[in-house]
Amino acid sequence: MLTICQREPYPEAASGKPSLGQESGELESDASSVIQLSHSLGSQPFETRGQINVRSLKSGSVNIQQDSSYDWKDYKEAGEANEFYHLEAFVKYNGIERTFLTSTKACLLYESQLADIITIHVDLLGNIYGVSVATPHSQQCTGTVPEFEPNFNTTVLISYMEHGPVPDVAMYVQKVEQEKVAKERGETKDNRSFIAKYWMYIVPLVLVFMMSGASNPEQPAR
Amino acid sequence: MKTSSSSLCIVFIFIQTINGLYEDQIGKFDWRQQYIGKVKHAIFDSTGKKIVVGTEENTLALLHAGTGKIEWRHLLGSSAKSTITSLFLLSNGKVASVSNFPTIVRVFDVSSGILQWETAVAKDIQPVLCKWSVSKRDVISIEINPSRSGYDLRLTEYSATSGTENVSPATELPWFTPGTNCQLVFPHLVCLHPQDDAVNIVDVRNSDTHQRIELQYLGITVGAGQLVTLGVTKNFVSLRTTGTFSLYKVTDEGLQRTGAEWPSETVLVSVPTVKDTEARGQYMAALIKREKNYSVRIYDLETDQVLDDVSGDMKLPDQAGEPDLLSTFLMRKPNGELSYRYAISTTDDSFHYGSKKEVYWTREEALTSIVQVEMVDLPVSSIEASIEEEFGSDQPLSGILGHTIRRLSSQFRQLLIVAQQLVAGQISLVHRDAVGSNSKALERDRFGLHKLILILTRPGKLFAMDTLSGRIVWQRLLKNVNTDKVRLYVQRTSIHYPLEPQCTILTKSSTSNQAVLFVFHPITGEPAQFGSEGYVNLSYNVQQALLLPQNEETEYMKPLLLLDESAAPHVFPPTESAINHVVKMSNNLFMFVADTKSCVLRGYSLAKSRADQLSSAAVWQLQLCSSSDSVEEEIVSIVSRHPEEKVFSQGRVLADRSVLYKYLNPNMVVVATAGTNHPHHRGYLNLYLIDVVSGAVVFSTSHRRVQSPYHVVYAENWIVYSYYNEKYRRTELSSLELFEGQTQSNSTAFSSFSAPQPLVDRQAYIYPAHITAMKDTVSEQGMTAKHILLGLTNGWIQEMPRAFLDPRRPVVAAATPEMREEGIMPYLPELPIPAEAIINYNQTISNIKSIYVTPSSLESTALVFVCGLDIFFTHVTPSRTFDVLNDDFEYGFIALVLIGLTLASFITKRLAGKKSLRQAWK
């Protein structure tokens, strides 16, 4: 089975603040790449799984050709023995060759019925610095799965590095300016309570009353 | 009148409370010690009462010979590479120092420490050789530079009074070859090439005076493959071969041998400063190595004799290294006898001063190059120990009778201890001091504020310091180890009475590439019962070490897991229970190794380990940096959470009463890589949040046009990092905070293999100062607010609340009620540095390198140890001292009020009774 997909950028910050550039167009250079995949269950030797063709890192167009060399039973056994599923990725781009290794629990892969997510990590200079395999995160190792065809249902994601935050001086200055303008127009509505607004007048009044009361003590009534 | 007094009243009512230190709290729980760095040059002044020293930390200082105290101290430039290369005492009570990187000559007044003049020596190209000397009136520099026909020599004279420069024309040195070692004994330059068998001497003012003197002619026979080394002391040069040592006076005629026979064990020689000027240059002092200690010999050069009655033995303190600098002073006592004083710097970075009789004082300058600090708990007091013994598990007697006997005997013992302490005056009956009970005894206090600071230093010297006073409790120099890489692990704390606490140092052997462990008792400093005197030689080279977070059950020891070059794991101590503990945990044990140069990170799982053979298998591998030729990139920091950090709250309650759950991945580390993009020389910083169990990259971000220094702090679910922005020329602090969202995926256990993708909030701030160190505060239960301690270049340490760096601070006009409820402030791009947030008030800490924080047993209080050129210790209370009474709490007053109230209630009760009786009679 084959699925092509581009990774959405990381979910936006919870505060609702606009996050900074996460466009794939930020990449300084584009490259195509071929990623050879080989995998193994537990401590078995690596076998070829297939390859991912990345036509363009920038646009994120990828396709994957693969077939599971292992049997359904192999996954089941490895899952029961709490083995790892290892995936080795041999990446070639721009004349650079890098080998990455990634693993997940075999039982998670088995229970997701070989639905895995392969993420290709790319930094801002267009380097591939990691390839990682994962299963949909709601998976748990419970142990009850019906027999299925051992075909991978793979989602390939490209994860781009983001620009770091910068101090937002312009926004702040703009805010201060706006406030100034608003104040000049008298638009600012003071919604503080009466006491909060006029304490500076009330407190001296009260004090003056108290002081005058203390300095002219009333004659004790007989 | 009335209005003015009332307005004054208002002023007093509305004065804000300030969170700072009160004047009477100064020095109550903080202390500072000032250091100068490893001494490279030491010169006695003409009276012998002061010593001028120049150090590797590029510091020039004047020490008082009687006490060893610093009279004045100057940090000459802040570049990490620069050191003082030469130091000379001028005849007019001035001192000249030469620092390198950049080369600057400075002349100071010795008694006051006031700078007279300074000159930066601009160099287009680094000279092949550069030497400095002084004549009667001038500071002299010679440089040897390559020229068209070979090498030429340039002589520059700086007037000692004004610094005016006088450059002589360059003269050619046809005989000079690179690699030649030269010494300037003004006006002569003495040169020796290691492979040559002759010494070249030239008068630097006149190159025609070149002489070549065969070593043979100087009385030295050099065997094949032997090296001759050239040394210098004032106007003498020394030649040393493996078996001989000889000293020559440099004259116009050549080298003139002095001091007929110098023993080959002569380690160092020095021309003593002599009080009476006539005898200057008449004497020579030599340090000679004996079997165990050293002896100082004074030679009279005029008669070529050893002054036996003046010379004497010298015994350096036990934990001192080998001497590598000798400076001496000779004086004539009132009865006419000669007597000497010496100042010696040793390879353990300490500096000693003494006479024939004894070493008067020692300065521990290793404390300026601290590698790691651990604060360990002290053992329980003897009373508590006897209680522990009473309830200990393995007791021979049982049953009612046995228990009664045990109880009675233990209470009798406790009574004895109390009586002893009363007699010794250790217990004061009026106990009002909240901070630490008795400072002398090394035992735990109620609040865990009294601890022992274990300090591991670059030269391999280990110190234990008392937190209350800063006193060095014990010190130990590691023997035969190469301390380029060294780590300290606390394997067992002193909680597990009666088992002794244990610490382990992991380092390398000085002779081979293999790892060495040194196991010791942290409270006494004694080596533990392991290997030979605590040293355990391992037969492999360790590439990664991990102290397991949990104790094993039988000996309560945290096993140390070592990964060797072939990624095979080993356990220390190799006991059965430790190995079983590791095997039991092995399914959840992962280790990772990072190569900072190639940026390859590799994770290993220990899942297949069995008790008879531990094994590891690689589970993930990443390669972070760019491999492009135009880019230079490497890992600058890897930060994980404090291993003992507890997170009190799982989420943040928002204004609408929903909870934003924190992303608390215990396996995540922050890896920062920094690089330079060569075509434009633009720096960049990449930050990766990596789950080191699964190898997943949780988040990554990049900053362009930034420079070092980089500092990263990672705690709970947030990261704060600082960098220098090249574009705007300012330091910036960025803050990231990770949340799972409104629902928690798995509240009981976190699995890296089925982890959710976090939401990342981010914000950046401008910081109006330069940061040299950064650390977060830690508290015992994680309830106390987190503050960030920032060490600044001007010697301040600022305590900044984390709330200021909250990435959720919104850019809005004014605080809305929702924000107020949640406790977040509106966004301000620049962070403030209020004076009351400087925790070291006026105690400037020079050259801050790192900050260490340890929680105390009080939830509110954390112990802070700051080190740089100075060391500083204090307490911080990020959420104020909510769990202890203030220092100035009025015990007497509150007692008086209580007594008064009780009395008043009795009296009024009586009065009321009388009144009701009277009314009843009416």
PDB file of C-alpha atoms in Angstrom, chain B residues 649-862:
ATOM      1  CA  SER B 649       1.470  20.620  38.887  1.00  0.00           C
ATOM      2  CA  GLN B 650       0.614  18.615  35.745  1.00  0.00           C
ATOM      3  CA  GLY B 651      -0.972  21.528  33.979  1.00  0.00           C
ATOM      4  CA  ARG B 652      -1.846  25.190  33.962  1.00  0.00           C
ATOM      5  CA  VAL B 653      -5.315  26.277  34.897  1.00  0.00           C
ATOM      6  CA  LEU B 654      -6.610  28.778  32.382  1.00  0.00           C
ATOM      7  CA  ALA B 655      -9.010  31.589  33.119  1.00  0.00           C
ATOM      8  CA  ASP B 656     -11.977  29.569  31.800  1.00  0.00           C
ATOM      9  CA  ARG B 657     -11.205  26.843  34.390  1.00  0.00           C
ATOM     10  CA  SER B 658      -9.938  24.405  31.764  1.00  0.00           C
ATOM     11  CA  VAL B 659      -6.531  22.854  32.171  1.00  0.00           C
ATOM     12  CA  LEU B 660      -3.698  23.124  29.688  1.00  0.00           C
ATOM     13  CA  TYR B 661      -1.644  19.999  30.355  1.00  0.00           C
ATOM     14  CA  LYS B 662       2.139  20.270  30.349  1.00  0.00           C
ATOM     15  CA  TYR B 663       4.160  18.071  28.014  1.00  0.00           C
ATOM     16  CA  LEU B 664       6.358  16.398  30.626  1.00  0.00           C
ATOM     17  CA  ASN B 665       8.564  14.039  28.667  1.00  0.00           C
ATOM     18  CA  PRO B 666      11.192  12.753  31.097  1.00  0.00           C
ATOM     19  CA  ASN B 667      13.316  11.439  28.209  1.00  0.00           C
ATOM     20  CA  MET B 668      13.630  14.648  26.281  1.00  0.00           C
ATOM     21  CA  VAL B 669      16.942  16.489  26.015  1.00  0.00           C
ATOM     22  CA  VAL B 670      17.761  19.785  24.390  1.00  0.00           C
ATOM     23  CA  VAL B 671      20.600  19.669  21.885  1.00  0.00           C
ATOM     24  CA  ALA B 672      21.937  22.971  20.615  1.00  0.00           C
ATOM     25  CA  THR B 673      24.217  23.143  17.592  1.00  0.00           C
ATOM     26  CA  ALA B 674      25.921  26.292  16.438  1.00  0.00           C
ATOM     27  CA  GLY B 675      27.568  26.970  13.128  1.00  0.00           C
ATOM     28  CA  THR B 676      28.987  29.604  10.872  1.00  0.00           C
ATOM     29  CA  ASN B 677      27.900  29.969   7.290  1.00  0.00           C
ATOM     30  CA  HIS B 678      31.203  30.773   5.661  1.00  0.00           C
ATOM     31  CA  PRO B 679      30.460  32.857   2.601  1.00  0.00           C
ATOM     32  CA  HIS B 680      29.055  35.611   4.837  1.00  0.00           C
ATOM     33  CA  HIS B 681      30.484  34.540   8.218  1.00  0.00           C
ATOM     34  CA  ARG B 682      27.044  34.475   9.660  1.00  0.00           C
ATOM     35  CA  GLY B 683      26.450  32.453  12.776  1.00  0.00           C
ATOM     36  CA  TYR B 684      23.339  30.439  13.449  1.00  0.00           C
ATOM     37  CA  LEU B 685      21.971  28.385  16.315  1.00  0.00           C
ATOM     38  CA  ASN B 686      19.811  25.308  15.912  1.00  0.00           C
ATOM     39  CA  LEU B 687      17.925  23.891  18.834  1.00  0.00           C
ATOM     40  CA  TYR B 688      16.588  20.344  18.755  1.00  0.00           C
ATOM     41  CA  LEU B 689      14.336  18.754  21.346  1.00  0.00           C
ATOM     42  CA  ILE B 690      15.089  15.058  21.053  1.00  0.00           C
ATOM     43  CA  ASP B 691      13.437  12.161  22.792  1.00  0.00           C
ATOM     44  CA  VAL B 692      16.522  10.090  23.602  1.00  0.00           C
ATOM     45  CA  VAL B 693      14.577   6.861  24.107  1.00  0.00           C
ATOM     46  CA  SER B 694      12.853   6.692  20.727  1.00  0.00           C
ATOM     47  CA  GLY B 695      15.164   9.088  18.875  1.00  0.00           C
ATOM     48  CA  ALA B 696      12.196  11.177  17.771  1.00  0.00           C
ATOM     49  CA  VAL B 697      12.779  14.871  17.154  1.00  0.00           C
ATOM     50  CA  VAL B 698      10.012  16.514  19.141  1.00  0.00           C
ATOM     51  CA  PHE B 699      10.689  20.039  17.943  1.00  0.00           C
ATOM     52  CA  SER B 700      13.436  21.980  16.218  1.00  0.00           C
ATOM     53  CA  THR B 701      14.034  25.642  15.725  1.00  0.00           C
ATOM     54  CA  SER B 702      16.739  27.842  14.247  1.00  0.00           C
ATOM     55  CA  HIS B 703      18.033  31.330  14.915  1.00  0.00           C
ATOM     56  CA  ARG B 704      19.920  33.206  12.198  1.00  0.00           C
ATOM     57  CA  ARG B 705      22.718  35.718  12.645  1.00  0.00           C
ATOM     58  CA  VAL B 706      23.475  34.840  16.229  1.00  0.00           C
ATOM     59  CA  GLN B 707      26.744  34.260  18.070  1.00  0.00           C
ATOM     60  CA  SER B 708      28.042  32.611  21.187  1.00  0.00           C
ATOM     61  CA  PRO B 709      27.786  32.620  24.167  1.00  0.00           C
ATOM     62  CA  TYR B 710      24.887  30.191  24.185  1.00  0.00           C
ATOM     63  CA  HIS B 711      23.256  29.095  27.413  1.00  0.00           C
ATOM     64  CA  VAL B 712      20.351  26.686  27.731  1.00  0.00           C
ATOM     65  CA  VAL B 713      18.144  25.986  30.743  1.00  0.00           C
ATOM     66  CA  TYR B 714      15.581  23.191  30.596  1.00  0.00           C
ATOM     67  CA  ALA B 715      13.151  22.434  33.408  1.00  0.00           C
ATOM     68  CA  GLU B 716       9.666  20.953  33.651  1.00  0.00           C
ATOM     69  CA  ASN B 717       8.051  21.645  30.261  1.00  0.00           C
ATOM     70  CA  TRP B 718       9.946  24.783  29.298  1.00  0.00           C
ATOM     71  CA  ILE B 719      13.273  25.783  27.833  1.00  0.00           C
ATOM     72  CA  VAL B 720      14.972  29.144  28.086  1.00  0.00           C
ATOM     73  CA  TYR B 721      18.067  29.881  26.039  1.00  0.00           C
ATOM     74  CA  SER B 722      20.220  32.884  25.407  1.00  0.00           C
ATOM     75  CA  TYR B 723      22.387  33.948  22.502  1.00  0.00           C
ATOM     76  CA  TYR B 724      23.927  37.114  21.134  1.00  0.00           C
ATOM     77  CA  ASN B 725      22.127  38.659  18.178  1.00  0.00           C
ATOM     78  CA  GLU B 726      24.724  39.822  15.628  1.00  0.00           C
ATOM     79  CA  LYS B 727      22.258  41.893  13.692  1.00  0.00           C
ATOM     80  CA  TYR B 728      20.970  44.008  16.567  1.00  0.00           C
ATOM     81  CA  ARG B 729      24.084  43.602  18.759  1.00  0.00           C
ATOM     82  CA  ARG B 730      22.231  42.553  21.855  1.00  0.00           C
ATOM     83  CA  THR B 731      21.669  39.504  24.001  1.00  0.00           C
ATOM     84  CA  GLU B 732      18.335  37.827  23.564  1.00  0.00           C
ATOM     85  CA  LEU B 733      16.535  35.266  25.668  1.00  0.00           C
ATOM     86  CA  SER B 734      14.124  32.902  23.975  1.00  0.00           C
ATOM     87  CA  SER B 735      11.582  30.862  25.793  1.00  0.00           C
ATOM     88  CA  LEU B 736       9.771  27.713  24.665  1.00  0.00           C
ATOM     89  CA  GLU B 737       6.990  25.992  26.547  1.00  0.00           C
ATOM     90  CA  LEU B 738       5.497  22.636  25.570  1.00  0.00           C
ATOM     91  CA  PHE B 739       1.933  21.573  26.223  1.00  0.00           C
ATOM     92  CA  GLU B 740       0.021  18.388  25.483  1.00  0.00           C
ATOM     93  CA  GLY B 741      -3.192  20.337  25.078  1.00  0.00           C
ATOM     94  CA  GLN B 742      -6.508  20.311  26.904  1.00  0.00           C
ATOM     95  CA  THR B 743      -6.443  16.569  27.422  1.00  0.00           C
ATOM     96  CA  GLN B 744      -3.729  14.391  28.833  1.00  0.00           C
ATOM     97  CA  SER B 745      -2.947  11.382  26.679  1.00  0.00           C
ATOM     98  CA  ASN B 746      -1.757   9.081  29.437  1.00  0.00           C
ATOM     99  CA  SER B 747      -1.874  10.341  32.984  1.00  0.00           C
ATOM    100  CA  THR B 748      -0.241   7.367  34.687  1.00  0.00           C
ATOM    101  CA  ALA B 749       2.850   6.601  32.652  1.00  0.00           C
ATOM    102  CA  PHE B 750       4.652   8.296  29.835  1.00  0.00           C
ATOM    103  CA  SER B 751       5.878   6.194  26.932  1.00  0.00           C
ATOM    104  CA  SER B 752       8.234   7.720  24.420  1.00  0.00           C
ATOM    105  CA  PHE B 753       7.073   5.230  21.784  1.00  0.00           C
ATOM    106  CA  SER B 754       3.478   6.409  21.872  1.00  0.00           C
ATOM    107  CA  ALA B 755       4.065  10.022  22.838  1.00  0.00           C
ATOM    108  CA  PRO B 756       1.776  12.794  21.687  1.00  0.00           C
ATOM    109  CA  GLN B 757       3.023  15.679  19.597  1.00  0.00           C
ATOM    110  CA  PRO B 758       3.264  18.747  21.852  1.00  0.00           C
ATOM    111  CA  LEU B 759       2.085  22.272  21.163  1.00  0.00           C
ATOM    112  CA  VAL B 760       5.001  24.677  21.415  1.00  0.00           C
ATOM    113  CA  ASP B 761       4.588  28.243  22.648  1.00  0.00           C
ATOM    114  CA  ARG B 762       7.501  30.528  21.987  1.00  0.00           C
ATOM    115  CA  GLN B 763       8.544  34.065  22.669  1.00  0.00           C
ATOM    116  CA  ALA B 764      11.783  36.034  22.630  1.00  0.00           C
ATOM    117  CA  TYR B 765      12.941  38.853  24.864  1.00  0.00           C
ATOM    118  CA  ILE B 766      15.756  41.381  24.811  1.00  0.00           C
ATOM    119  CA  TYR B 767      18.098  41.197  27.763  1.00  0.00           C
ATOM    120  CA  PRO B 768      20.055  44.403  28.406  1.00  0.00           C
ATOM    121  CA  ALA B 769      23.251  42.748  29.684  1.00  0.00           C
ATOM    122  CA  HIS B 770      25.669  39.990  28.713  1.00  0.00           C
ATOM    123  CA  ILE B 771      25.114  36.569  30.190  1.00  0.00           C
ATOM    124  CA  THR B 772      27.983  34.273  31.176  1.00  0.00           C
ATOM    125  CA  ALA B 773      26.048  31.607  33.074  1.00  0.00           C
ATOM    126  CA  MET B 774      22.440  30.580  33.435  1.00  0.00           C
ATOM    127  CA  LYS B 775      20.665  28.135  35.760  1.00  0.00           C
ATOM    128  CA  ASP B 776      17.185  27.470  37.089  1.00  0.00           C
ATOM    129  CA  THR B 777      16.353  27.140  40.780  1.00  0.00           C
ATOM    130  CA  VAL B 778      15.255  23.745  42.060  1.00  0.00           C
ATOM    131  CA  SER B 779      13.108  23.026  45.096  1.00  0.00           C
ATOM    132  CA  GLU B 780      12.476  19.784  46.909  1.00  0.00           C
ATOM    133  CA  GLN B 781       8.854  19.212  45.831  1.00  0.00           C
ATOM    134  CA  GLY B 782       8.663  21.563  42.855  1.00  0.00           C
ATOM    135  CA  MET B 783       5.944  23.658  44.514  1.00  0.00           C
ATOM    136  CA  THR B 784       8.008  26.818  44.762  1.00  0.00           C
ATOM    137  CA  ALA B 785       8.041  29.114  41.758  1.00  0.00           C
ATOM    138  CA  LYS B 786      10.968  28.710  39.415  1.00  0.00           C
ATOM    139  CA  HIS B 787      13.451  31.501  39.018  1.00  0.00           C
ATOM    140  CA  ILE B 788      16.310  31.716  36.580  1.00  0.00           C
ATOM    141  CA  LEU B 789      19.708  32.783  37.847  1.00  0.00           C
ATOM    142  CA  LEU B 790      21.703  34.771  35.333  1.00  0.00           C
ATOM    143  CA  GLY B 791      25.402  35.405  35.840  1.00  0.00           C
ATOM    144  CA  LEU B 792      26.411  38.603  34.085  1.00  0.00           C
ATOM    145  CA  THR B 793      29.724  39.884  32.761  1.00  0.00           C
ATOM    146  CA  ASN B 794      29.717  42.741  35.260  1.00  0.00           C
ATOM    147  CA  GLY B 795      29.790  40.291  38.150  1.00  0.00           C
ATOM    148  CA  TRP B 796      26.113  40.406  39.044  1.00  0.00           C
ATOM    149  CA  ILE B 797      23.831  37.452  39.543  1.00  0.00           C
ATOM    150  CA  GLN B 798      20.253  38.268  38.716  1.00  0.00           C
ATOM    151  CA  GLU B 799      17.336  36.247  39.976  1.00  0.00           C
ATOM    152  CA  MET B 800      14.678  36.459  37.303  1.00  0.00           C
ATOM    153  CA  PRO B 801      11.203  34.997  37.861  1.00  0.00           C
ATOM    154  CA  ARG B 802      10.286  32.522  35.122  1.00  0.00           C
ATOM    155  CA  ALA B 803       6.966  34.358  34.759  1.00  0.00           C
ATOM    156  CA  PHE B 804       8.845  37.195  33.039  1.00  0.00           C
ATOM    157  CA  LEU B 805       9.945  34.737  30.363  1.00  0.00           C
ATOM    158  CA  ASP B 806       6.557  33.103  29.982  1.00  0.00           C
ATOM    159  CA  PRO B 807       5.961  32.636  26.248  1.00  0.00           C
ATOM    160  CA  ARG B 808       2.246  33.147  26.826  1.00  0.00           C
ATOM    161  CA  ARG B 809       2.680  36.843  27.681  1.00  0.00           C
ATOM    162  CA  PRO B 810       0.320  38.429  25.132  1.00  0.00           C
ATOM    163  CA  VAL B 811       0.895  41.677  23.266  1.00  0.00           C
ATOM    164  CA  VAL B 812      -2.153  43.531  24.538  1.00  0.00           C
ATOM    165  CA  ALA B 813      -2.676  47.006  25.904  1.00  0.00           C
ATOM    166  CA  ALA B 814      -3.374  46.285  29.543  1.00  0.00           C
ATOM    167  CA  ALA B 815      -3.787  43.255  31.720  1.00  0.00           C
ATOM    168  CA  THR B 816      -7.230  41.770  31.209  1.00  0.00           C
ATOM    169  CA  PRO B 817      -9.035  40.049  34.109  1.00  0.00           C
ATOM    170  CA  GLU B 818      -8.433  36.680  32.383  1.00  0.00           C
ATOM    171  CA  MET B 819      -4.705  37.285  32.293  1.00  0.00           C
ATOM    172  CA  ARG B 820      -4.706  38.463  35.871  1.00  0.00           C
ATOM    173  CA  GLU B 821      -6.498  35.322  36.929  1.00  0.00           C
ATOM    174  CA  GLU B 822      -3.963  33.182  35.130  1.00  0.00           C
ATOM    175  CA  GLY B 823      -1.101  35.301  36.451  1.00  0.00           C
ATOM    176  CA  ILE B 824       0.484  36.383  33.190  1.00  0.00           C
ATOM    177  CA  MET B 825       1.778  39.840  32.444  1.00  0.00           C
ATOM    178  CA  PRO B 826       1.415  41.760  29.194  1.00  0.00           C
ATOM    179  CA  TYR B 827       4.357  41.395  26.824  1.00  0.00           C
ATOM    180  CA  LEU B 828       7.285  43.784  27.151  1.00  0.00           C
ATOM    181  CA  PRO B 829      10.143  43.168  24.711  1.00  0.00           C
ATOM    182  CA  GLU B 830      12.874  44.186  27.127  1.00  0.00           C
ATOM    183  CA  LEU B 831      13.409  42.405  30.408  1.00  0.00           C
ATOM    184  CA  PRO B 832      14.213  44.542  33.446  1.00  0.00           C
ATOM    185  CA  ILE B 833      17.259  44.233  35.727  1.00  0.00           C
ATOM    186  CA  PRO B 834      16.012  45.653  39.023  1.00  0.00           C
ATOM    187  CA  ALA B 835      18.737  46.238  41.619  1.00  0.00           C
ATOM    188  CA  GLU B 836      16.905  44.251  44.305  1.00  0.00           C
ATOM    189  CA  ALA B 837      16.973  41.152  42.085  1.00  0.00           C
ATOM    190  CA  ILE B 838      20.771  41.033  42.249  1.00  0.00           C
ATOM    191  CA  ILE B 839      21.329  38.283  44.785  1.00  0.00           C
ATOM    192  CA  ASN B 840      24.983  39.107  45.376  1.00  0.00           C
ATOM    193  CA  TYR B 841      24.212  42.793  46.226  1.00  0.00           C
ATOM    194  CA  ASN B 842      27.624  44.545  46.256  1.00  0.00           C
ATOM    195  CA  GLN B 843      29.698  41.340  46.314  1.00  0.00           C
ATOM    196  CA  THR B 844      30.833  41.322  42.695  1.00  0.00           C
ATOM    197  CA  ILE B 845      31.749  37.879  41.380  1.00  0.00           C
ATOM    198  CA  SER B 846      34.426  38.245  38.738  1.00  0.00           C
ATOM    199  CA  ASN B 847      34.315  36.178  35.606  1.00  0.00           C
ATOM    200  CA  ILE B 848      31.288  34.000  36.464  1.00  0.00           C
ATOM    201  CA  LYS B 849      31.634  30.603  34.794  1.00  0.00           C
ATOM    202  CA  SER B 850      28.844  28.489  36.193  1.00  0.00           C
ATOM    203  CA  ILE B 851      26.038  28.368  38.722  1.00  0.00           C
ATOM    204  CA  TYR B 852      24.981  25.269  40.686  1.00  0.00           C
ATOM    205  CA  VAL B 853      21.679  24.946  42.527  1.00  0.00           C
ATOM    206  CA  THR B 854      20.659  22.297  45.059  1.00  0.00           C
ATOM    207  CA  PRO B 855      17.351  22.100  46.916  1.00  0.00           C
ATOM    208  CA  SER B 856      17.392  22.184  50.705  1.00  0.00           C
ATOM    209  CA  SER B 857      14.894  20.315  52.916  1.00  0.00           C
ATOM    210  CA  LEU B 858      12.929  23.540  53.155  1.00  0.00           C
ATOM    211  CA  GLU B 859      10.589  23.733  50.196  1.00  0.00           C
ATOM    212  CA  SER B 860      11.067  27.477  49.896  1.00  0.00           C
ATOM    213  CA  THR B 861      14.849  27.566  49.914  1.00  0.00           C
ATOM    214  CA  ALA B 862      17.464  26.522  47.382  1.00  0.00           C
TER     215      ALA B 862
END
